[in-house]
XYZ file of C-alpha atoms in Angstrom:
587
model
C 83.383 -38.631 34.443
C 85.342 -36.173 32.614
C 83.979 -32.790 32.212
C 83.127 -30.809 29.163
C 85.302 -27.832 27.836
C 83.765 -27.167 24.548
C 80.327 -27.085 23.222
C 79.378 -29.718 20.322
C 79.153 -27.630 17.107
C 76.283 -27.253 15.094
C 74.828 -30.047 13.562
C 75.827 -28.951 9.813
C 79.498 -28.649 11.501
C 82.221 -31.440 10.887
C 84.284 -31.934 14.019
C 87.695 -34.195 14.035
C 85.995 -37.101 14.720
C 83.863 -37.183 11.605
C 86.656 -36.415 9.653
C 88.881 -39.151 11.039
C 85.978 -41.631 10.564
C 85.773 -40.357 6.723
C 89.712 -41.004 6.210
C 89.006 -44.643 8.006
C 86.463 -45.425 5.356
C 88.960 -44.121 2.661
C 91.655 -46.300 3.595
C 89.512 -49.276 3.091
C 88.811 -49.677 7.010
C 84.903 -51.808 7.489
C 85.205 -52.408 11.432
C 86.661 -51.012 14.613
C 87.132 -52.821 17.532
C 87.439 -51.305 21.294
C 85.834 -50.327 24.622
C 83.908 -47.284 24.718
C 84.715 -44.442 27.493
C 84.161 -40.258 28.141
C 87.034 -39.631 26.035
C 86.791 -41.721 22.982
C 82.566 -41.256 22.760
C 82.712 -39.036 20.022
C 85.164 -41.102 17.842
C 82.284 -43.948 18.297
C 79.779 -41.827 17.255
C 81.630 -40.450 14.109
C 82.006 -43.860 13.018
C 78.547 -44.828 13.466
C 77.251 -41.777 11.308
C 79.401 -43.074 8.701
C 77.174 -46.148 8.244
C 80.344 -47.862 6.671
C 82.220 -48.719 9.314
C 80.791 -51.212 12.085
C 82.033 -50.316 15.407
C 82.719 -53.474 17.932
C 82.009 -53.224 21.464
C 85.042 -56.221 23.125
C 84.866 -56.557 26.548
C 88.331 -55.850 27.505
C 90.552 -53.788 25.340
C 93.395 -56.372 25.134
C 90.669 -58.394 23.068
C 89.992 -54.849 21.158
C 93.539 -55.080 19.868
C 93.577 -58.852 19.039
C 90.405 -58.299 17.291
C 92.102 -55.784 15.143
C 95.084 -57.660 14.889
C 92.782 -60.688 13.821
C 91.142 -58.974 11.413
C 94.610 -57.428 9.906
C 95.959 -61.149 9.388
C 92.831 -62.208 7.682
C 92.695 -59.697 5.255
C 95.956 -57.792 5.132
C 93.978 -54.478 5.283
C 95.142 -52.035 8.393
C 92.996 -53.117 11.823
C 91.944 -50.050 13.851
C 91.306 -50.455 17.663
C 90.127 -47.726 20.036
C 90.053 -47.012 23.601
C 89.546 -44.625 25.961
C 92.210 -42.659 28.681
C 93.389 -44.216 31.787
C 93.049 -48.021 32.710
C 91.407 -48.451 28.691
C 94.450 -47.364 27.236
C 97.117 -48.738 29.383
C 95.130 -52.182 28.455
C 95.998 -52.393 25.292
C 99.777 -52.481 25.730
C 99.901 -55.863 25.938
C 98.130 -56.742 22.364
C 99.794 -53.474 21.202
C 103.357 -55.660 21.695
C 102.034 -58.588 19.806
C 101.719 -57.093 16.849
C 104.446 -54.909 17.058
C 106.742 -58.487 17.697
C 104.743 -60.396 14.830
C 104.802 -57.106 12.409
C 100.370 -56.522 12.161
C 99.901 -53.152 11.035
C 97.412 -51.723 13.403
C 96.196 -47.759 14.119
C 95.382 -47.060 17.416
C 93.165 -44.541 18.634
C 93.554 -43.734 22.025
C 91.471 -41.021 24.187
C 93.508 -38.648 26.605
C 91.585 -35.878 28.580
C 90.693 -32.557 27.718
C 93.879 -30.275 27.267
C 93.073 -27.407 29.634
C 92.973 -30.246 32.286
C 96.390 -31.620 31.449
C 98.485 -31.061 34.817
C 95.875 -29.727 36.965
C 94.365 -33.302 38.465
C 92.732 -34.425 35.362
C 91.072 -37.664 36.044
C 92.572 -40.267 34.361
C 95.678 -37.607 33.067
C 98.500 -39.860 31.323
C 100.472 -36.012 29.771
C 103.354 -36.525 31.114
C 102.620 -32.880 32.968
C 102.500 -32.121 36.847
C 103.877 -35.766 38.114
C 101.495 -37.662 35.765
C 102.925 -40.423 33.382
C 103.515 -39.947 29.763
C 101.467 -42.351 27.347
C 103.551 -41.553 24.675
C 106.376 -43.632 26.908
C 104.323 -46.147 27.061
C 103.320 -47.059 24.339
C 106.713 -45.735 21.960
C 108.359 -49.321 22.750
C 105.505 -51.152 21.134
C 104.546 -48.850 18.176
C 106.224 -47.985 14.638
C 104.675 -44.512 15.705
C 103.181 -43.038 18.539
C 102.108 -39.151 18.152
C 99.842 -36.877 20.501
C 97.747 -34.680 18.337
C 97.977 -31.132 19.408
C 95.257 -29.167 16.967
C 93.644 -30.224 13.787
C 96.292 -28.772 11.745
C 98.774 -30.802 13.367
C 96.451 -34.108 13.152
C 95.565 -33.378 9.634
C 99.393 -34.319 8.980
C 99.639 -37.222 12.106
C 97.167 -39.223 10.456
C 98.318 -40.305 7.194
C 101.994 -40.455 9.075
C 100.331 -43.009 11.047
C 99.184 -45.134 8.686
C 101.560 -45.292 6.387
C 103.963 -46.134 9.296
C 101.843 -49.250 10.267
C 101.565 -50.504 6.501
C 105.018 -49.928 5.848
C 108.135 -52.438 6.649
C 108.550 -53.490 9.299
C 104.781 -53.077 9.678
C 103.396 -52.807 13.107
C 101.207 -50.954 15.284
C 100.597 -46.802 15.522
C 99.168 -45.139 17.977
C 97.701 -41.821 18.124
C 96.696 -39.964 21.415
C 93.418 -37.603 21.109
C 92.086 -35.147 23.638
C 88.391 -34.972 23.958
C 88.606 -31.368 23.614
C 90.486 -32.007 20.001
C 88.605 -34.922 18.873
C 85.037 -32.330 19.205
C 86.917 -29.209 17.564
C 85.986 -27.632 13.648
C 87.981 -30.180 10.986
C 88.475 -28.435 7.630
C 86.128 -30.345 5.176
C 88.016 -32.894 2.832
C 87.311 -31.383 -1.094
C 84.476 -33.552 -2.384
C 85.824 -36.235 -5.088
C 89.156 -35.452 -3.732
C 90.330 -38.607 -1.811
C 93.042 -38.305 0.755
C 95.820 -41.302 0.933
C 98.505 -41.856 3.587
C 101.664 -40.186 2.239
C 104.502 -42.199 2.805
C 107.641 -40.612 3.363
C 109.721 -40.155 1.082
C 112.322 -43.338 0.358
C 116.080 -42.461 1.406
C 118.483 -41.228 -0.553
C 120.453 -44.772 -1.276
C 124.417 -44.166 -1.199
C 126.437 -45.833 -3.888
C 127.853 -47.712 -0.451
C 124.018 -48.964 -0.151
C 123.724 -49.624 -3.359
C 127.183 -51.847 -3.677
C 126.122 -53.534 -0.221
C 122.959 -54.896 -1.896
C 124.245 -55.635 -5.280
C 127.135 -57.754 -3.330
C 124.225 -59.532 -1.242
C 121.827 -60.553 -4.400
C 124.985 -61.651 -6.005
C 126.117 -63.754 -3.029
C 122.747 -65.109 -2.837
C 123.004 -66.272 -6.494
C 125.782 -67.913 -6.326
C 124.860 -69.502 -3.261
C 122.186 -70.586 -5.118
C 123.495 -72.109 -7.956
C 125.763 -74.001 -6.311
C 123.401 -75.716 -3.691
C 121.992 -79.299 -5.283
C 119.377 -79.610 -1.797
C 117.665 -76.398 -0.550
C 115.757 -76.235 2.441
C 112.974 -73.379 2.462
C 111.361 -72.547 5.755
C 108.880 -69.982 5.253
C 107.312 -67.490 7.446
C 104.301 -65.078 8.841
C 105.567 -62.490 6.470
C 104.937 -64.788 2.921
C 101.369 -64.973 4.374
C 101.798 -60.856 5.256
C 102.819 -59.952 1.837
C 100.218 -62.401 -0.258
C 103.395 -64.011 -1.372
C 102.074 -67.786 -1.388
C 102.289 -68.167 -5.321
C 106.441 -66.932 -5.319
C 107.023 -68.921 -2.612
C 105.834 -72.194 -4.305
C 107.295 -71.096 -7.384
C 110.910 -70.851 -5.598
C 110.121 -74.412 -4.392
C 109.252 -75.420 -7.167
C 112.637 -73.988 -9.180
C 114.513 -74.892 -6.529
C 113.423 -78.630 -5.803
C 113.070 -77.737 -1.847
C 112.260 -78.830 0.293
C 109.613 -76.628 2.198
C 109.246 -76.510 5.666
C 107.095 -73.131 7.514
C 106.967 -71.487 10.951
C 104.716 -72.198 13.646
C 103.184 -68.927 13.088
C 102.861 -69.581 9.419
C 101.380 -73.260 8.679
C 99.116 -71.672 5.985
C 101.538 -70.355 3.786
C 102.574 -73.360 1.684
C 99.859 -76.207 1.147
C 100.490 -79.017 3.675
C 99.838 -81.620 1.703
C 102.150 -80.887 -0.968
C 104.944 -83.514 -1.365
C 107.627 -80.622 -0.846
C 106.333 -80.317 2.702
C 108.549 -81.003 5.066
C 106.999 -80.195 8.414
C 106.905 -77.441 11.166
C 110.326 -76.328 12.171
C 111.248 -75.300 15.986
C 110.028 -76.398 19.305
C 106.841 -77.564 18.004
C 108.146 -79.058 15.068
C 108.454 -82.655 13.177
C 112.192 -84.112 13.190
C 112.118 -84.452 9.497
C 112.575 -80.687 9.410
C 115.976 -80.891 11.099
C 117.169 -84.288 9.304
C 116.000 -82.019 5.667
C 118.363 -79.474 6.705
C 121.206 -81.934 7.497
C 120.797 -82.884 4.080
C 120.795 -79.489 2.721
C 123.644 -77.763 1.105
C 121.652 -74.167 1.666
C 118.738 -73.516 3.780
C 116.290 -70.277 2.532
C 114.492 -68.349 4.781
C 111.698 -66.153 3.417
C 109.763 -64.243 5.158
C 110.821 -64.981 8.871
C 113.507 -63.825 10.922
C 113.956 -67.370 12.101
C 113.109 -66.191 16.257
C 114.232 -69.364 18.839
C 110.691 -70.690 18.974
C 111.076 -71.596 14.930
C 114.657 -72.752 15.332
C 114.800 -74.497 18.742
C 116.828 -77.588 18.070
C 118.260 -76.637 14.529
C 120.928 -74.123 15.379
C 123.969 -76.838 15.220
C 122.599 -77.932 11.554
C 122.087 -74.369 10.559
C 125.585 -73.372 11.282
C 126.826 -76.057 9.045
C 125.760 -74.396 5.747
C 125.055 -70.986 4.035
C 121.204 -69.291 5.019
C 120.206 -66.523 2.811
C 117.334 -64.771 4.246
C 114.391 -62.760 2.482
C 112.614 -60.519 4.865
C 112.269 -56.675 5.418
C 114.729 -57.172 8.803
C 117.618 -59.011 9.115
C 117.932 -62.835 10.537
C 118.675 -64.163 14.004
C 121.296 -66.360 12.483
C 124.384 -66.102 10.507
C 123.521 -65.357 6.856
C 122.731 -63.107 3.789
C 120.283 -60.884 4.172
C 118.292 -59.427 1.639
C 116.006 -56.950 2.190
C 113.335 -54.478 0.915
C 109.898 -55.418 0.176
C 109.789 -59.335 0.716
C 107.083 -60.290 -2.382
C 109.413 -57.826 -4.794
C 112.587 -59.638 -3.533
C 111.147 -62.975 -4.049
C 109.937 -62.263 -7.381
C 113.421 -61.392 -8.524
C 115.400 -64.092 -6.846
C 112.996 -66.654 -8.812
C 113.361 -64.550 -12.156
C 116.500 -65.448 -11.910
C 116.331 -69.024 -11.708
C 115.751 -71.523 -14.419
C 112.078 -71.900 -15.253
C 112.190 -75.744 -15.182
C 110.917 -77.341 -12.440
C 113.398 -79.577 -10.391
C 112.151 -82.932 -8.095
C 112.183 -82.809 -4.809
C 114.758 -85.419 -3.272
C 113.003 -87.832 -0.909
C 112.350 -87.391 2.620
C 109.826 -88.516 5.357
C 107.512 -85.977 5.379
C 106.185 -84.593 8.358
C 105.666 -87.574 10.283
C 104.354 -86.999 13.921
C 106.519 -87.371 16.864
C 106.043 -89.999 19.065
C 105.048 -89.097 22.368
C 106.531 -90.364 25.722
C 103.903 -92.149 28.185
C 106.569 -91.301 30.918
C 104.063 -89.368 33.598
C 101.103 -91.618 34.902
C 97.814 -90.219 33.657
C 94.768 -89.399 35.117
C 92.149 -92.646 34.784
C 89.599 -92.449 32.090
C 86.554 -89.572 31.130
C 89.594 -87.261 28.620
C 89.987 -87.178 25.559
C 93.946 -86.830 24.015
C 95.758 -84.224 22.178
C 96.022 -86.434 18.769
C 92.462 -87.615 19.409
C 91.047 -84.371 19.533
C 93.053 -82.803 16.653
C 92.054 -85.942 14.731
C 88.602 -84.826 15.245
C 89.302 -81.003 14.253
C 90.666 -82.138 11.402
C 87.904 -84.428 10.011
C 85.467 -81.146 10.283
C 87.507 -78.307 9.626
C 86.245 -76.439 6.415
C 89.498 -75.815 4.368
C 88.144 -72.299 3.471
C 88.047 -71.269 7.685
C 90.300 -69.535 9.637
C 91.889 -71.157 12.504
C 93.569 -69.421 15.670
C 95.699 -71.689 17.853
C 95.857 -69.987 21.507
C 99.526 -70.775 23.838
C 99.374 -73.819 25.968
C 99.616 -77.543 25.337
C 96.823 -78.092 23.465
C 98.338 -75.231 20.809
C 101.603 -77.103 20.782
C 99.815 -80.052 19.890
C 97.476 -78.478 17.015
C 100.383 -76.909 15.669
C 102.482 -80.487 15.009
C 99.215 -81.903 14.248
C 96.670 -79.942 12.211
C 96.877 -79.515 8.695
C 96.535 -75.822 7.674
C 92.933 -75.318 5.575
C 94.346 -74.473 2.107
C 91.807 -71.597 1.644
C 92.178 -70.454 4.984
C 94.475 -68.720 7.770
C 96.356 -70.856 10.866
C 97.483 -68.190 12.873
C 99.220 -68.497 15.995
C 100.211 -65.317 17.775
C 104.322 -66.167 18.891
C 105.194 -62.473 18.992
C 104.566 -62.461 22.722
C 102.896 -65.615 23.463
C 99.728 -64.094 25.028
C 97.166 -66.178 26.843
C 93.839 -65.692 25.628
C 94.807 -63.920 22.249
C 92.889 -65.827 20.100
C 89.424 -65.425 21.618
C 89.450 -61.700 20.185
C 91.394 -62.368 17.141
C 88.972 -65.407 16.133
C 86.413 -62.846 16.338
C 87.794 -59.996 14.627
C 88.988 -62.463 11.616
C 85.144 -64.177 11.466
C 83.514 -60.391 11.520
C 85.801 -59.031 8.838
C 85.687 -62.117 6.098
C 82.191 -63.735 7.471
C 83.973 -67.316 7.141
C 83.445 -70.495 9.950
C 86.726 -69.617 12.139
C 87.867 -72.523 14.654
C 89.218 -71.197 17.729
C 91.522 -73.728 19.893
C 92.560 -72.715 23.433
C 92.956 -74.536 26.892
C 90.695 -73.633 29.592
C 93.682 -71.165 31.545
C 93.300 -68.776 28.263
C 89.638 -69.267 27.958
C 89.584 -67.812 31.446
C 92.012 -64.814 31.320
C 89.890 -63.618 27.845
C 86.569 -66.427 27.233
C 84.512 -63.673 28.160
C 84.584 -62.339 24.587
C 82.427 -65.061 23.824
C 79.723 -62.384 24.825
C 81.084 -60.543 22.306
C 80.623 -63.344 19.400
C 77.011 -63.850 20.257
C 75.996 -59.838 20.312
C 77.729 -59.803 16.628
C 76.644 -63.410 15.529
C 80.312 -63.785 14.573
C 80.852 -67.223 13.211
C 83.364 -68.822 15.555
C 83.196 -72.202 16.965
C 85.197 -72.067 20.437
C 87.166 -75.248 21.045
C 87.774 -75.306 24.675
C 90.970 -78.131 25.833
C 90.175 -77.955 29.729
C 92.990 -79.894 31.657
C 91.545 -77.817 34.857
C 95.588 -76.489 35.147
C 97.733 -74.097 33.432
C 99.370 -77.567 32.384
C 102.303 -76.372 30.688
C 103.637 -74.203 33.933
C 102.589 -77.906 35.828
C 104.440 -79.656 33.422
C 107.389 -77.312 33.545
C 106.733 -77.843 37.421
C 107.234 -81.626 37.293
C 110.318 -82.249 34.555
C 112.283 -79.284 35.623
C 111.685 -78.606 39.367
C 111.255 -81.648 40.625
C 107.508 -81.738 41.029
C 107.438 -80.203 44.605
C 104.524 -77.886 43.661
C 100.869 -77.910 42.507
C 100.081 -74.371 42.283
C 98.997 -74.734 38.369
C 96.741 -77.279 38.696
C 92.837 -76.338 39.650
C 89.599 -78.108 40.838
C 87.566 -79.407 37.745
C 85.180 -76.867 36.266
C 82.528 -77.529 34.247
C 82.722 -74.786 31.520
C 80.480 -76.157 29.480
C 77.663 -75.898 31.597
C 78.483 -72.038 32.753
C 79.089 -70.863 29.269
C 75.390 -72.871 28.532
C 74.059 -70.569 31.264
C 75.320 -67.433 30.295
C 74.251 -67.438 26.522
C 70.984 -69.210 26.348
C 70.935 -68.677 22.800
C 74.653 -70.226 22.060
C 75.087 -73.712 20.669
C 76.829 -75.211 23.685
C 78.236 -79.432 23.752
C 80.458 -80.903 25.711
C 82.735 -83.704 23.891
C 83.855 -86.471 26.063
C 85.149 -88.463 23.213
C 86.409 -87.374 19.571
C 82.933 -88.585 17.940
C 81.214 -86.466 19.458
C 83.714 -83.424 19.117
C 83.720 -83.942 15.487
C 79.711 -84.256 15.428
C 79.786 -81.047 17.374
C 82.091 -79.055 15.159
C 80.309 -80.158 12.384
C 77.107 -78.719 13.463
C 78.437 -75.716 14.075
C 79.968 -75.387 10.701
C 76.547 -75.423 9.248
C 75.341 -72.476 11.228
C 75.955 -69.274 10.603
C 76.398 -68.307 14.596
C 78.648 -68.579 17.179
C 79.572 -72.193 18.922
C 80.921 -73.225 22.227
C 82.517 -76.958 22.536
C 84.093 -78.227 25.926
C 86.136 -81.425 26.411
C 88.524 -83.071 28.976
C 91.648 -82.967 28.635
C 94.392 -84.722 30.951
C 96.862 -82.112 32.635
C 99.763 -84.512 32.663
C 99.894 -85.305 28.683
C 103.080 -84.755 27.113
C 102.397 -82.215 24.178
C 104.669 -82.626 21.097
C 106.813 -79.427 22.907
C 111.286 -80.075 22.252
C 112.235 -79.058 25.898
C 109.588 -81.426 27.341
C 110.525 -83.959 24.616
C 114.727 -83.516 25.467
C 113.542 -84.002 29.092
C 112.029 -86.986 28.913
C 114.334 -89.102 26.490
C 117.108 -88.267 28.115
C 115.173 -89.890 31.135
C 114.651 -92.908 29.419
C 118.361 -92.697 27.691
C 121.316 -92.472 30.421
C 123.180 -91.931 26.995
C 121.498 -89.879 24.577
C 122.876 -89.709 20.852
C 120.825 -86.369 21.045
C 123.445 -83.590 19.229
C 121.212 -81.145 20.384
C 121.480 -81.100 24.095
C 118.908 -79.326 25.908
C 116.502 -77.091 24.215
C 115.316 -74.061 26.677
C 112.355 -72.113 26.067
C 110.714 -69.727 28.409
């Protein structure tokens, strides 16, 4: 629908486009994700002449960024997402904020309108000019950088601004706004053999002030150090970001810590490792919390230690000394060091003594018991620790897995073993419904492994649709569908906290099994209605090499292992609870 300005050149011409696609495959970039439109055609086509990069058609650009975002977290390379002006672009603000929140480093192309319609009833006209909105407000509050290119001089510079923004700490997403107009005009030929890289900007100029302020941290930190007998660790996202595994076990290892890890960051020590001491936060095991009481220091590396990974632990934390490595600063009280986390690590273990130390006992990560409080529906579901039990008899410890919001993802995350070759990524930047259907995708397209996605039935229907997506690509996912027929954490939130005086969250049973069956004839669809056949299911879809779609009951009214639910209900069946804590609020 938008019109024209400029003729396409000549054939033996290079416009923008072509050489924005060329820079894409430079950088190491092998897929882009998005919904085509009028003004973002041309970048589509670029990157199709390139024969390098594949370009993925999602059905909704919120799954275009998660796909991106999916495939950034699986392979730590920058994921690119494009969409077009208007409605297309304002859609991705939403997966734009996850990974601005949980640090992905993600270039975003975005399509604006020719320039000479700017301001004179441009359909679709987000400039800023004549009454319209400005896009670059938009999407500034979720971006490291956000830039409108105005001519190919000016983009020739934007672009490797861009990305080095996004890769750099605290990584995140850019964004970069294109006219159609601009995107079709002359680009000056890159010099063959000459191969152009993202300049970073130049570091700044570190004051002795700066320099004292982190000398006195990293020799705070090392004295803290030596004097603590019984270190907790709790690791996060960014060990996993920075391919830091191998330090981090080595601090454990040094240290004789105790390790525990983030919801968002299972994967990043081996869970079966005696050091392992659980999940810490909301979601957690209790052995994580009784570890730190223990604790003369507690370590954070690589997380910022956000209320979701702390819920519950903030009394015991503010009993000893944290010293935090991570790019930004911590939510609680402590020493913060800084800089590049995987550099930082490396020295804080060179300088501890190379001899390994025990680990002092502890429970392990034991699960919680669950109250049986709230009267449950009679027979045909299958549980929480059923099904997980299931998952993790098949899961391939070389697959990805992507854990979507709900109660079902509370209860893989207390409950599932990370694969030790493998990703366990759960997106608590923003909390998204529906995140992992794209980001499953984006991770299986970009490293070709079995990827397990597990999401209730409320975010299989805000973003399931991009099942179409996995069977047009033949992206190995298996889709694990947890359908209580509710939105059963807002029911369950209902019920404990409000008095139960409402049943808008809970729904009429569907049978989404059977639609999905319909809709892709050629998809491997089963329904599980016990945890046999779930596990006989997933395990014929790991030996395909195509997409798989698995259904089961679920009851709405099963407590997950979540702390507020938890603090509710003992203190229920407690009029006097020895609970230090108190109540634990989470939105």
């Amino acid at each position: 629908m938008t019109a024209m300005t400029r003729e396409m050149p000549e054939e033996d011409g290079v416009r923008l486009v072509d050489y924005l696609a060329a820079e894409l495959v430079r950088a190491g970039v092998t897929h882009m994700f998005g919904v085509g439109g009028a003004n973002i055609e041309d970048l589509y086509d670029a990157v199709h002449r390139t024969g390098t990069i594949r370009g993925v058609v999602a059905k909704h650009e919120f799954s275009a960024v998660t796909m991106a975002d999916g495939y950034a977290r699986a392979t730590r390379r920058l994921g690119v997402v494009a969409a077009t002006s208007g409605g297309g672009a304002m859609n991705l603000v939403p997966g734009l904020a996850e990974a601005h929140a949980s640090r992905v480093p993600l270039l975003a192309l975005v399509g604006q309108p020719p320039t000479a319609q700017e301001g004179r009833g441009a359909f679709q006209d987000s400039s800023g000019k004549a009454g319209s909105f400005d896009a670059r407000e938009v999407f500034t509050p979720v971006s490291r950088f956000c830039a409108r290119a105005e001519d190919a001089d000016s983009f020739a510079e934007l672009l490797p601004q861009a990305i080095a923004a996004a890769q750099a700490d605290p990584k995140g997403p850019a964004v970069l706004l294109l006219p159609k107009d601009l995107q079709q005009a002359q680009a000056t030929v890159p010099v063959p053999g000459v191969t152009s890289t993202p300049v970073v900007p130049p570091p700044t100029t570190t004051t002795t002030t700066t320099a004292s302020v982190k000398s006195d941290a990293r020799d705070a930190a090392s004295a803290a150090l030596r004097g603590a007998s019984r270190v907790l660790v709790i690791a996060g996202e960014g060990v996993a970001a920075s391919d830091a595994r191998e330090e981090l076990a080595e601090l454990a290892r040094r240290l004789g810590a105790w390790v525990a890890v983030t919801p968002d960051a299972k994967d990043v020590f081996d869970n079966r490792d005696p050091r392992f001491a659980g999940v810490a936060g909301v979601m957690g095991h209790a052995n994580v919390e009784d570890c730190l009481r223990r604790a003369d220091l507690c370590m954070l590396v690589g997380t910022r230690l956000p209320l979701l990974a702390r819920g519950g632990l903030d009394q015991a934390l503010a009993a000893i000394p944290v010293v935090c490595i991570d790019p930004e600063p911590p939510f609680v009280a402590g020493i913060a060091l800084g800089g590049n986390l995987r550099d930082t690590l490396r020295a804080v273990v060179g300088r501890l003594p190379s001899r390994p130390l025990p680990c002092p006992d502890h429970s392990g990560p034991l699960p919680t018991p669950l109250p049986t409080t709230l009267p449950q529906a009679p027979g045909g579901s299958v549980s929480y620790p059923e099904a997980v039990a299931a998952v993790e008899a098949a899961l391939p410890q070389d697959a990805h897995v992507f854990v979507d919001a709900g109660n079902a993802g509370a209860s893989a995350i207390h409950l599932l073993p990370a694969p030790r070759h493998g990703r366990f990524v759960v997106a608590v930047g923003m909390g998204g419904m529906g995140y992992t259907f794209g980001a499953g995708i984006g991770a299986a397209l970009a490293t070709g492994r079995r990827t397990y996605v597990l999401a209730g039935d409320g975010a299989f229907f805000m973003h399931g649709m991009e099942v179409h997506t996995a069977v047009e690509y033949a992206a190995p996912v298996t889709f694990v569908i947890f359908n209580n027929n509710a939105h059963a954490m807002c029911a369950l939130r209902e019920e404990l906290f409000q008095g139960g005086v409402r049943s808008d969250d809970l729904f009429a049973r569907s049978d989404i099994a059977a639609g999905v069956a319909a809709a892709f004839p050629t998809l491997e669809v089963s329904w599980a209605d016990d945890a046999a056949r779930l596990r006989q299911a997933l395990l014929r879809s790991n030996a395909s090499s195509r997409p798989a779609f698995i259904a089961l009951d679920c009851d709405a009214r099963e407590i997950p292992p979540f702390l507020p639910f938890l603090s509710v209900t003992e203190s229920t069946q407690h009029e006097e609870s020895s609970d230090e804590r108190g109540p634990v609020h989470v939105g």
